[in-house]
Amino acid sequence: MPIRRAAQSPLAACVALATLLALSGCGLADRAAGARGADAEPTPTATPSAQPPGKSQKPAGGRSKQRTTTVSLGDVVLQIATLKAADVRADEDGPGTRTVTLTLAPGRSARLALASPGALDVDTDGSITVLDGNGDPVAAIGPPAPPSGTEDDAPHIEVTEVDATHALVEVGQVRPLRGSESPAPTDRAELLPVTFVLGTQAIESATWGENEGGRSLAVDPTDWARYAGQAGLDLIRAQLVAAEPEADSSTMGDQLVCHAVGAPDKSTWNLEPWRPDVGLILTATAQCNPV
């Protein structure tokens, strides 16, 4: 049975909130998709493990063409099985991150396996929360994305949960040309770079101060976590509550989600414990500051 995180998941509320904020052009999924890019050629980097993350190995037997790339980040060990070895870059998106680029043909998939204790929890936006043995978030994998600027024409990228410790990242078939019901002409061997970020540090700082009518907690999430979808939000909240237990309240939780969906670019997300608990929808209509 998969391990599930104990923290409250705001997925359903996020959908409602995103609908409300659509008029102003804000959306967690859109921002998450737009934040990733794969324009530069990645350079493999070594990790403390004996098997460098950018190196691959063929399984015993010699008949399988699958190659396994091991990605180590703190206590998290992820193994990625693909036909073409994954490229891994350390700290490119900030300290405590691994930027992973898969090269997949339409209809092909990469298999992600958690080799360290815990579980993988796939969210509906394609992000993956990495849980430890107690079911607590310890890392996040942002939604896999094609190169920046190609999202409209690239095949759909699907992330599915296989079991408690395995997930698939699959590239769909090529989309039809605009105005046509037929797929765009393509060689099936044409490869698509698909990039995601694995990270363990979700918060730069959380500082108490005074704002408007009382105490305020200024939260500064790391850049990658701001765009790591639902999994990034799970990790931000888990690390915030661990550092500042007072933040574990419904009203501050709703303010946190509101900022993640509607104002991820804001320099700090200011959360106030004295604001009324009016629910996520009314928090959003009050621009994250209910009174």
XYZ file of N, CA and C in Angstrom, residues 5 31 53 56 74 77 84 110 152 155 157 167 171 174 176 179 213 216 238 246 272 285:
66
model
N 1.234 11.184 2.350
C 1.650 12.217 3.274
C 0.521 12.574 4.217
N 2.311 28.338 -14.771
C 3.602 28.862 -14.359
C 4.610 27.752 -14.193
N 25.841 10.349 -11.238
C 24.451 10.410 -11.695
C 24.310 10.503 -13.191
N 25.627 5.762 -16.928
C 24.588 4.742 -17.038
C 25.232 3.371 -17.006
N 21.176 14.277 -1.055
C 20.976 14.060 0.365
C 20.653 12.598 0.629
N 17.543 8.896 -3.085
C 18.211 8.231 -4.213
C 17.143 7.825 -5.218
N 17.851 5.937 -23.512
C 19.010 6.838 -23.601
C 19.250 7.389 -22.205
N 10.080 6.930 -19.436
C 11.174 6.729 -18.486
C 10.550 6.235 -17.189
N 3.314 24.419 -26.930
C 2.080 24.316 -27.719
C 2.132 23.183 -28.734
N 4.472 17.012 -27.909
C 3.538 15.978 -27.463
C 3.225 16.135 -25.977
N 2.994 15.283 -22.159
C 3.851 14.536 -21.242
C 3.003 14.071 -20.071
N 7.228 5.441 -10.737
C 6.387 6.304 -11.562
C 6.922 6.285 -12.982
N 6.042 10.304 -22.981
C 5.774 11.292 -24.024
C 4.717 10.723 -24.956
N 2.767 12.625 -31.344
C 2.849 13.994 -31.840
C 1.454 14.552 -32.050
N -1.644 16.815 -33.638
C -1.974 17.234 -35.003
C -1.551 18.673 -35.244
N -5.350 23.239 -37.082
C -6.309 23.246 -38.168
C -6.390 21.950 -38.929
N -1.954 44.945 10.458
C -2.599 44.873 11.763
C -1.954 43.963 12.771
N 3.509 39.169 11.231
C 3.495 38.645 9.868
C 4.745 37.803 9.643
N 5.680 21.755 4.441
C 6.276 20.850 5.425
C 7.490 21.487 6.092
N 3.785 27.637 14.324
C 2.596 28.490 14.325
C 1.978 28.592 12.929
N -0.167 35.925 7.826
C -0.508 36.481 9.128
C -1.412 35.533 9.909
N -10.238 35.638 -3.060
C -10.955 36.838 -3.511
C -10.476 38.077 -2.750
